Amino acid sequence: MVQPRLDRDPLARRLPEPAAAMETSAWLEPRPGEASPNAVVLESLLARLEQCFGIPQRPRSPDGLPLYPDLLDELVGTILSQNTTDHNSSRAFRALKAAFPSWEAVLAADPTKLAQVIRPGGLAQLKAARIQEILAAIVQRQGSLSLDFLRDLDDADALAYLLSLKGVGLKTAACVLLFGLGRDLCPVDTHVHRVANRLGLVRARHPDDTFAQLSPRIPAGKAYSLHVNLIRLGKRICKARMPECGRCPLRHECPSALLRQR
């Protein structure tokens, strides 16, 4: 399965195209048994991030088991989060769940009404159409509105299925696997992409290339921690326009920070 061009998607940012089209399995190369120099550096940075921001914990149920959302909830919620703030996407998702009793009702809804409901998330007409197209495709292929069958697939096959849905990119698919299935993947959003490149962990023009370069180097079991803490660092300190290098916990190891200090 070849990743579709993101610059053809009206909901995606106008980013450079990935360096080369890759099969899904190429994004998920087995992690080496012996740590490479790059993996050792990443492990050290991970430890420093956890010292600064803590070790992120997945939500848990009262019996202590990991609490994963419905997979369609995760997929649609991630689509609603595109090109907007967390606050606005949460408002749109809550409004969607309050207005429609089921995903079948969302699929059958008048597109104009659906767009009005999710308007707080921005790009409402485009997102409404995208959501209904995806729900229709799932029903056509699976016979019902459920993604629970993904739980029985390995990472590569689950990613391939999600990427085959029109409008679902690599970041969205990886989010479904990380947050909905508890898989050991680190989705690459704008913050992870920016920070990983500034730290010299990767050299990539496109987030998909960052995902491909970063994934094999992440210590087993640490993808969730890396994803959450790189986003925390990107939002609070390593900002896009004015990074606050002076208070960054990684400033002594960061090539970008060292250049700024000269």
GROMACS .gro file of C-alpha atoms in nm:
model
  262
    1MET     CA    1   0.000   0.000   0.000
    2VAL     CA    2   0.154   0.329  -0.109
    3GLN     CA    3   0.080   0.639   0.095
    4PRO     CA    4  -0.134   0.889  -0.103
    5ARG     CA    5   0.007   1.234  -0.171
    6LEU     CA    6  -0.074   1.457   0.122
    7ASP     CA    7  -0.058   1.774  -0.086
    8ARG     CA    8  -0.367   1.657  -0.274
    9ASP     CA    9  -0.568   1.645   0.048
   10PRO     CA   10  -0.753   1.973   0.119
   11LEU     CA   11  -0.740   1.895   0.490
   12ALA     CA   12  -0.363   1.851   0.496
   13ARG     CA   13  -0.104   2.124   0.528
   14ARG     CA   14   0.092   2.210   0.213
   15LEU     CA   15   0.403   2.019   0.306
   16PRO     CA   16   0.677   1.885   0.079
   17GLU     CA   17   0.604   1.538  -0.053
   18PRO     CA   18   0.781   1.246   0.120
   19ALA     CA   19   1.124   1.174  -0.022
   20ALA     CA   20   1.001   0.847  -0.171
   21ALA     CA   21   0.682   0.644  -0.170
   22MET     CA   22   0.716   0.350   0.068
   23GLU     CA   23   0.530   0.030   0.134
   24THR     CA   24   0.361   0.027   0.474
   25SER     CA   25   0.601  -0.236   0.605
   26ALA     CA   26   0.894  -0.003   0.534
   27TRP     CA   27   0.765   0.234   0.804
   28LEU     CA   28   0.780  -0.048   1.057
   29GLU     CA   29   1.121  -0.205   1.016
   30PRO     CA   30   1.214  -0.433   1.308
   31ARG     CA   31   1.409  -0.257   1.579
   32PRO     CA   32   1.767  -0.383   1.603
   33GLY     CA   33   1.864  -0.611   1.889
   34GLU     CA   34   2.174  -0.406   1.960
   35ALA     CA   35   2.129  -0.033   2.002
   36SER     CA   36   2.283   0.181   1.729
   37PRO     CA   37   2.459   0.508   1.821
   38ASN     CA   38   2.147   0.699   1.717
   39ALA     CA   39   1.929   0.474   1.932
   40VAL     CA   40   2.158   0.533   2.231
   41VAL     CA   41   2.128   0.909   2.184
   42LEU     CA   42   1.751   0.882   2.159
   43GLU     CA   43   1.733   0.671   2.472
   44SER     CA   44   1.931   0.935   2.661
   45LEU     CA   45   1.702   1.213   2.534
   46LEU     CA   46   1.397   1.007   2.629
   47ALA     CA   47   1.524   0.972   2.985
   48ARG     CA   48   1.585   1.347   3.005
   49LEU     CA   49   1.236   1.422   2.877
   50GLU     CA   50   1.084   1.188   3.136
   51GLN     CA   51   1.284   1.360   3.410
   52CYS     CA   52   1.145   1.695   3.297
   53PHE     CA   53   0.786   1.609   3.206
   54GLY     CA   54   0.731   1.275   3.380
   55ILE     CA   55   0.652   0.933   3.238
   56PRO     CA   56   0.317   0.962   3.058
   57GLN     CA   57   0.057   0.716   3.180
   58ARG     CA   58  -0.222   0.581   2.965
   59PRO     CA   59  -0.575   0.627   3.102
   60ARG     CA   60  -0.685   0.326   3.305
   61SER     CA   61  -1.017   0.174   3.405
   62PRO     CA   62  -1.113   0.123   3.773
   63ASP     CA   63  -0.969  -0.230   3.757
   64GLY     CA   64  -0.633  -0.089   3.650
   65LEU     CA   65  -0.637  -0.206   3.290
   66PRO     CA   66  -0.546   0.033   3.007
   67LEU     CA   67  -0.851   0.221   2.886
   68TYR     CA   68  -0.869   0.246   2.507
   69PRO     CA   69  -1.134   0.443   2.319
   70ASP     CA   70  -1.362   0.301   2.054
   71LEU     CA   71  -1.157   0.282   1.735
   72LEU     CA   72  -1.407   0.483   1.533
   73ASP     CA   73  -1.409   0.745   1.808
   74GLU     CA   74  -1.032   0.767   1.780
   75LEU     CA   75  -1.034   0.782   1.401
   76VAL     CA   76  -1.305   1.048   1.371
   77GLY     CA   77  -1.163   1.245   1.663
   78THR     CA   78  -0.824   1.257   1.493
   79ILE     CA   79  -0.982   1.375   1.167
   80LEU     CA   80  -1.159   1.652   1.358
   81SER     CA   81  -0.825   1.756   1.512
   82GLN     CA   82  -0.670   1.835   1.173
   83ASN     CA   83  -0.578   2.201   1.122
   84THR     CA   84  -0.732   2.323   1.447
   85THR     CA   85  -0.657   2.346   1.819
   86ASP     CA   86  -0.710   2.069   2.072
   87HIS     CA   87  -0.978   2.281   2.238
   88ASN     CA   88  -1.177   2.330   1.921
   89SER     CA   89  -1.147   1.970   1.805
   90SER     CA   90  -1.268   1.849   2.146
   91ARG     CA   91  -1.567   2.081   2.122
   92ALA     CA   92  -1.650   1.947   1.777
   93PHE     CA   93  -1.619   1.584   1.888
   94ARG     CA   94  -1.837   1.633   2.197
   95ALA     CA   95  -2.097   1.808   1.982
   96LEU     CA   96  -2.091   1.522   1.732
   97LYS     CA   97  -2.143   1.256   1.999
   98ALA     CA   98  -2.421   1.458   2.162
   99ALA     CA   99  -2.608   1.519   1.836
  100PHE     CA  100  -2.597   1.164   1.697
  101PRO     CA  101  -2.673   0.845   1.893
  102SER     CA  102  -2.459   0.618   1.673
  103TRP     CA  103  -2.214   0.612   1.385
  104GLU     CA  104  -2.496   0.483   1.170
  105ALA     CA  105  -2.681   0.806   1.245
  106VAL     CA  106  -2.373   1.009   1.150
  107LEU     CA  107  -2.352   0.826   0.819
  108ALA     CA  108  -2.722   0.884   0.747
  109ALA     CA  109  -2.718   1.250   0.856
  110ASP     CA  110  -2.780   1.539   0.623
  111PRO     CA  111  -2.431   1.664   0.533
  112THR     CA  112  -2.527   2.024   0.603
  113LYS     CA  113  -2.652   1.936   0.952
  114LEU     CA  114  -2.339   1.732   1.023
  115ALA     CA  115  -2.120   2.024   0.915
  116GLN     CA  116  -2.312   2.260   1.143
  117VAL     CA  117  -2.262   2.027   1.439
  118ILE     CA  118  -1.885   1.998   1.395
  119ARG     CA  119  -1.832   2.362   1.296
  120PRO     CA  120  -1.623   2.443   1.610
  121GLY     CA  121  -1.346   2.225   1.466
  122GLY     CA  122  -1.312   2.429   1.147
  123LEU     CA  123  -1.324   2.315   0.783
  124ALA     CA  124  -1.662   2.171   0.875
  125GLN     CA  125  -1.796   2.094   0.527
  126LEU     CA  126  -1.478   1.918   0.420
  127LYS     CA  127  -1.452   1.721   0.743
  128ALA     CA  128  -1.820   1.624   0.736
  129ALA     CA  129  -1.783   1.489   0.383
  130ARG     CA  130  -1.460   1.309   0.476
  131ILE     CA  131  -1.615   1.144   0.782
  132GLN     CA  132  -1.919   1.020   0.590
  133GLU     CA  133  -1.700   0.889   0.305
  134ILE     CA  134  -1.489   0.693   0.553
  135LEU     CA  135  -1.792   0.550   0.736
  136ALA     CA  136  -1.949   0.447   0.404
  137ALA     CA  137  -1.627   0.274   0.295
  138ILE     CA  138  -1.606   0.079   0.622
  139VAL     CA  139  -1.966  -0.040   0.589
  140GLN     CA  140  -1.909  -0.142   0.229
  141ARG     CA  141  -1.598  -0.343   0.312
  142GLN     CA  142  -1.683  -0.485   0.654
  143GLY     CA  143  -2.063  -0.499   0.650
  144SER     CA  144  -2.090  -0.297   0.971
  145LEU     CA  145  -1.962   0.022   1.131
  146SER     CA  146  -1.683  -0.114   1.343
  147LEU     CA  147  -1.305  -0.120   1.333
  148ASP     CA  148  -1.269  -0.379   1.608
  149PHE     CA  149  -1.128  -0.630   1.357
  150LEU     CA  150  -0.810  -0.419   1.353
  151ARG     CA  151  -0.730  -0.558   1.699
  152ASP     CA  152  -0.649  -0.893   1.535
  153LEU     CA  153  -0.413  -0.744   1.275
  154ASP     CA  154  -0.045  -0.670   1.314
  155ASP     CA  155   0.077  -0.310   1.292
  156ALA     CA  156   0.162  -0.318   0.921
  157ASP     CA  157  -0.173  -0.466   0.816
  158ALA     CA  158  -0.371  -0.235   1.044
  159LEU     CA  159  -0.185   0.067   0.906
  160ALA     CA  160  -0.239  -0.051   0.550
  161TYR     CA  161  -0.615  -0.080   0.603
  162LEU     CA  162  -0.647   0.263   0.759
  163LEU     CA  163  -0.430   0.424   0.491
  164SER     CA  164  -0.655   0.273   0.224
  165LEU     CA  165  -0.941   0.491   0.352
  166LYS     CA  166  -0.960   0.816   0.156
  167GLY     CA  167  -0.833   1.105   0.364
  168VAL     CA  168  -0.656   0.896   0.629
  169GLY     CA  169  -0.285   0.979   0.637
  170LEU     CA  170   0.001   0.819   0.824
  171LYS     CA  171  -0.027   1.040   1.132
  172THR     CA  172  -0.399   0.970   1.169
  173ALA     CA  173  -0.352   0.597   1.117
  174ALA     CA  174  -0.066   0.583   1.368
  175CYS     CA  175  -0.277   0.773   1.623
  176VAL     CA  176  -0.551   0.511   1.595
  177LEU     CA  177  -0.296   0.237   1.658
  178LEU     CA  178  -0.123   0.415   1.947
  179PHE     CA  179  -0.425   0.550   2.134
  180GLY     CA  180  -0.694   0.305   2.025
  181LEU     CA  181  -0.496  -0.020   2.021
  182GLY     CA  182  -0.206   0.051   2.255
  183ARG     CA  183   0.049  -0.028   1.986
  184ASP     CA  184   0.411   0.080   2.026
  185LEU     CA  185   0.412   0.353   1.758
  186CYS     CA  186   0.499   0.723   1.771
  187PRO     CA  187   0.272   0.930   1.543
  188VAL     CA  188   0.448   1.232   1.396
  189ASP     CA  189   0.254   1.556   1.409
  190THR     CA  190   0.391   1.903   1.345
  191HIS     CA  191   0.546   1.924   1.695
  192VAL     CA  192   0.717   1.583   1.684
  193HIS     CA  193   0.842   1.656   1.331
  194ARG     CA  194   0.985   1.996   1.426
  195VAL     CA  195   1.148   1.890   1.753
  196ALA     CA  196   1.296   1.565   1.618
  197ASN     CA  197   1.462   1.757   1.334
  198ARG     CA  198   1.592   2.033   1.562
  199LEU     CA  199   1.739   1.772   1.795
  200GLY     CA  200   1.915   1.608   1.501
  201LEU     CA  201   1.736   1.278   1.558
  202VAL     CA  202   1.628   1.281   1.193
  203ARG     CA  203   1.686   1.484   0.880
  204ALA     CA  204   1.350   1.492   0.712
  205ARG     CA  205   1.144   1.742   0.514
  206HIS     CA  206   0.814   1.562   0.562
  207PRO     CA  207   0.653   1.416   0.878
  208ASP     CA  208   0.612   1.078   0.707
  209ASP     CA  209   0.989   1.066   0.652
  210THR     CA  210   1.042   1.159   1.017
  211PHE     CA  211   0.818   0.866   1.116
  212ALA     CA  212   1.017   0.630   0.893
  213GLN     CA  213   1.354   0.745   1.027
  214LEU     CA  214   1.252   0.768   1.392
  215SER     CA  215   1.046   0.452   1.440
  216PRO     CA  216   1.327   0.191   1.424
  217ARG     CA  217   1.532   0.386   1.683
  218ILE     CA  218   1.269   0.410   1.956
  219PRO     CA  219   1.338   0.176   2.250
  220ALA     CA  220   1.073  -0.092   2.283
  221GLY     CA  221   0.778   0.021   2.493
  222LYS     CA  222   0.874   0.390   2.475
  223ALA     CA  223   0.681   0.518   2.171
  224TYR     CA  224   0.393   0.653   2.381
  225SER     CA  225   0.628   0.836   2.616
  226LEU     CA  226   0.828   0.983   2.328
  227HIS     CA  227   0.517   1.099   2.141
  228VAL     CA  228   0.356   1.268   2.442
  229ASN     CA  229   0.674   1.430   2.573
  230LEU     CA  230   0.797   1.558   2.236
  231ILE     CA  231   0.459   1.727   2.195
  232ARG     CA  232   0.485   1.874   2.545
  233LEU     CA  233   0.833   2.004   2.465
  234GLY     CA  234   0.717   2.143   2.130
  235LYS     CA  235   0.416   2.323   2.274
  236ARG     CA  236   0.577   2.462   2.588
  237ILE     CA  237   0.941   2.529   2.494
  238CYS     CA  238   1.053   2.429   2.144
  239LYS     CA  239   0.796   2.646   1.970
  240ALA     CA  240   0.790   2.693   1.596
  241ARG     CA  241   0.880   3.062   1.576
  242MET     CA  242   1.046   3.146   1.907
  243PRO     CA  243   1.195   2.840   2.076
  244GLU     CA  244   1.294   2.906   2.437
  245CYS     CA  245   1.627   2.726   2.417
  246GLY     CA  246   1.753   2.876   2.743
  247ARG     CA  247   1.512   2.668   2.951
  248CYS     CA  248   1.506   2.354   2.737
  249PRO     CA  249   1.614   2.039   2.926
  250LEU     CA  250   1.783   1.914   2.607
  251ARG     CA  251   1.965   2.235   2.516
  252HIS     CA  252   2.315   2.093   2.577
  253GLU     CA  253   2.252   1.806   2.333
  254CYS     CA  254   2.054   2.003   2.077
  255PRO     CA  255   2.242   2.117   1.762
  256SER     CA  256   1.983   2.386   1.697
  257ALA     CA  257   2.016   2.530   2.048
  258LEU     CA  258   2.396   2.528   2.026
  259LEU     CA  259   2.382   2.722   1.699
  260ARG     CA  260   2.152   2.982   1.855
  261GLN     CA  261   2.395   3.034   2.143
  262ARG     CA  262   2.686   3.126   1.911
   0.00000   0.00000   0.00000
